[in-house]
mmCIF file of C-alpha atoms in Angstrom:
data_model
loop_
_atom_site.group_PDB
_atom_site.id
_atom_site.type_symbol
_atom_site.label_atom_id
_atom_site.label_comp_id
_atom_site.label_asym_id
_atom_site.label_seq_id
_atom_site.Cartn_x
_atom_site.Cartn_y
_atom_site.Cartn_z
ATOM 1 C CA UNK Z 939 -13.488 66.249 -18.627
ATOM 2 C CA UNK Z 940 -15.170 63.862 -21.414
ATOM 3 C CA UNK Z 941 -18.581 62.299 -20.969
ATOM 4 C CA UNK Z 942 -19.721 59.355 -22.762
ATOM 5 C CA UNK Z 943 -23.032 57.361 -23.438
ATOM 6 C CA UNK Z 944 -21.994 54.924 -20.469
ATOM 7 C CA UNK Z 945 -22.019 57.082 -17.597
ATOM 8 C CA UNK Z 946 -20.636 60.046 -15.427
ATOM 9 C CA UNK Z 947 -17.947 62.311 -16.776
ATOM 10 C CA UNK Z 948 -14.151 61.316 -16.633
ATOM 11 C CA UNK Z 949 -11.074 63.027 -16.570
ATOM 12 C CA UNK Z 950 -8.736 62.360 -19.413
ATOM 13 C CA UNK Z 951 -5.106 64.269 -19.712
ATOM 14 C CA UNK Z 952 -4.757 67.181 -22.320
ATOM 15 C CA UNK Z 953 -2.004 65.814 -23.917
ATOM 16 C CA UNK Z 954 -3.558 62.136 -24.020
ATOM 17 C CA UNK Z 955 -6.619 64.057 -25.987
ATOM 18 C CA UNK Z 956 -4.559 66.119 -28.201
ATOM 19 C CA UNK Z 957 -3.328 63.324 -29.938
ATOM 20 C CA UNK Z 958 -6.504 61.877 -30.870
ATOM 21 C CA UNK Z 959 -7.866 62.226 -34.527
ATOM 22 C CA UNK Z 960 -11.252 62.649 -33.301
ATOM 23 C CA UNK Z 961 -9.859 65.841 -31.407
ATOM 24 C CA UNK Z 962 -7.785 67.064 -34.121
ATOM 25 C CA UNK Z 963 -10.601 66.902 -36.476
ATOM 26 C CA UNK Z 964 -13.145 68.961 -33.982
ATOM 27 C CA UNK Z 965 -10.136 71.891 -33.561
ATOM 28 C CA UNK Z 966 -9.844 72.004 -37.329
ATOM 29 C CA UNK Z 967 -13.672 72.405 -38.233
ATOM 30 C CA UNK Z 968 -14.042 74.498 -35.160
ATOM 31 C CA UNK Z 969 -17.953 74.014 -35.713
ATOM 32 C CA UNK Z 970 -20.580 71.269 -35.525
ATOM 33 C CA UNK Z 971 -18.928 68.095 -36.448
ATOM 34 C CA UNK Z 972 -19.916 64.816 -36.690
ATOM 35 C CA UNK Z 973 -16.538 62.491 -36.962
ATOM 36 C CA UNK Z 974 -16.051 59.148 -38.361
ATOM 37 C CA UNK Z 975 -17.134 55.875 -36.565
ATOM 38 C CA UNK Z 976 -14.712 54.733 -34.610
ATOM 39 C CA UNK Z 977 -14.447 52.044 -31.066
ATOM 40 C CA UNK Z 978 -14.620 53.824 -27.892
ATOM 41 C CA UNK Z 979 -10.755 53.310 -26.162
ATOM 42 C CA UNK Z 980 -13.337 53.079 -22.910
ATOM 43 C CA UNK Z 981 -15.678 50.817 -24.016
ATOM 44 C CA UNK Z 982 -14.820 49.232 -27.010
ATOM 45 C CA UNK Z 983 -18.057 49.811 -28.500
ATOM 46 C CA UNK Z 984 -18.736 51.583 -31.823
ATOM 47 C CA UNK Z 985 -19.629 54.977 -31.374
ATOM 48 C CA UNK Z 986 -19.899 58.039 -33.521
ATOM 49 C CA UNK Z 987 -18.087 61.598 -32.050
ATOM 50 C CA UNK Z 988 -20.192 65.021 -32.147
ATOM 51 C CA UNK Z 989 -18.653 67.562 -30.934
ATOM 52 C CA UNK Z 990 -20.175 71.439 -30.959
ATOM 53 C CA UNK Z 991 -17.909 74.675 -30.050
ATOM 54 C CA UNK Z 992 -18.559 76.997 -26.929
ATOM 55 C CA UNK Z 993 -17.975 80.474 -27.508
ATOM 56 C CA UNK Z 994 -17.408 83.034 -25.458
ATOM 57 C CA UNK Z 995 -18.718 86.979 -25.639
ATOM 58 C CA UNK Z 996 -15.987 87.511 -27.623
ATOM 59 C CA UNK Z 997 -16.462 85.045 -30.138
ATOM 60 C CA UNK Z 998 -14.007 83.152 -29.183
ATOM 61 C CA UNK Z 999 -13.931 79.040 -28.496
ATOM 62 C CA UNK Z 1000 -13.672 78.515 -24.995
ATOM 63 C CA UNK Z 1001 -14.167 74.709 -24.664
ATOM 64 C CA UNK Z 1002 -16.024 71.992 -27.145
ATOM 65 C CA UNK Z 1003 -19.182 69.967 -26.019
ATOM 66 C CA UNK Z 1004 -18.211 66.661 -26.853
ATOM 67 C CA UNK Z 1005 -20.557 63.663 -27.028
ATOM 68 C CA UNK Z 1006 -19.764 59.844 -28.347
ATOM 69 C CA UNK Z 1007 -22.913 58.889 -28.974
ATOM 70 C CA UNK Z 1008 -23.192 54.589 -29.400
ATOM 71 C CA UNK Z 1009 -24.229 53.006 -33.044
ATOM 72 C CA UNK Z 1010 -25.566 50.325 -30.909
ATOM 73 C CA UNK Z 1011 -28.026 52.415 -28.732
ATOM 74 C CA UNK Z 1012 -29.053 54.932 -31.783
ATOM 75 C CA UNK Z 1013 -29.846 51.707 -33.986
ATOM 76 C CA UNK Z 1014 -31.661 50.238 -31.179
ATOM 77 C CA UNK Z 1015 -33.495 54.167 -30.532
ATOM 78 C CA UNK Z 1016 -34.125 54.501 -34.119
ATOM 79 C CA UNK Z 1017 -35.730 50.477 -34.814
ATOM 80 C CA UNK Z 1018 -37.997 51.803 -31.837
ATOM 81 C CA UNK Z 1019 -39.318 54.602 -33.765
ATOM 82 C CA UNK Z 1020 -39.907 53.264 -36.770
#
């Protein structure tokens, strides 16, 4: 299950996240990432990935909090601010 910046979670098939660079880049830093910008495939808004490991007792990664958080919203958060 993903969530996004628009709404409640959705389902999305392993193998159909897998495949995505995003993904591939959050298994291979297994650690607080920040990804590239890139255009939500939901939305088609530009949004930047941040993704965050869960670990079990063990150590171990159990699952990854994923966010996409939108440049359009932060810019708009961050213009409010300032």
């Amino acid at each position: 299950i993903l969530c996004d910046f628009t709404g409640p979670p959705f389902p999305l098939a392993p193998d159909v996240v897998l495949k995505r660079k995003w993904f591939q880049d959050v298994l291979a830093a297994d650690s607080f990432h920040v990804g590239n910008a890139m255009r939500s495939t939901r939305t088609q808004q530009w949004v930047v990935p941040v993704s965050y490991p869960i670990r079990g007792d063990d150590g171990k990664t159990k699952a990854y909090l994923f966010i996409a958080h939108s440049l359009d919203k932060l810019s708009k958060d961050i213009l409010r601010i300032i």
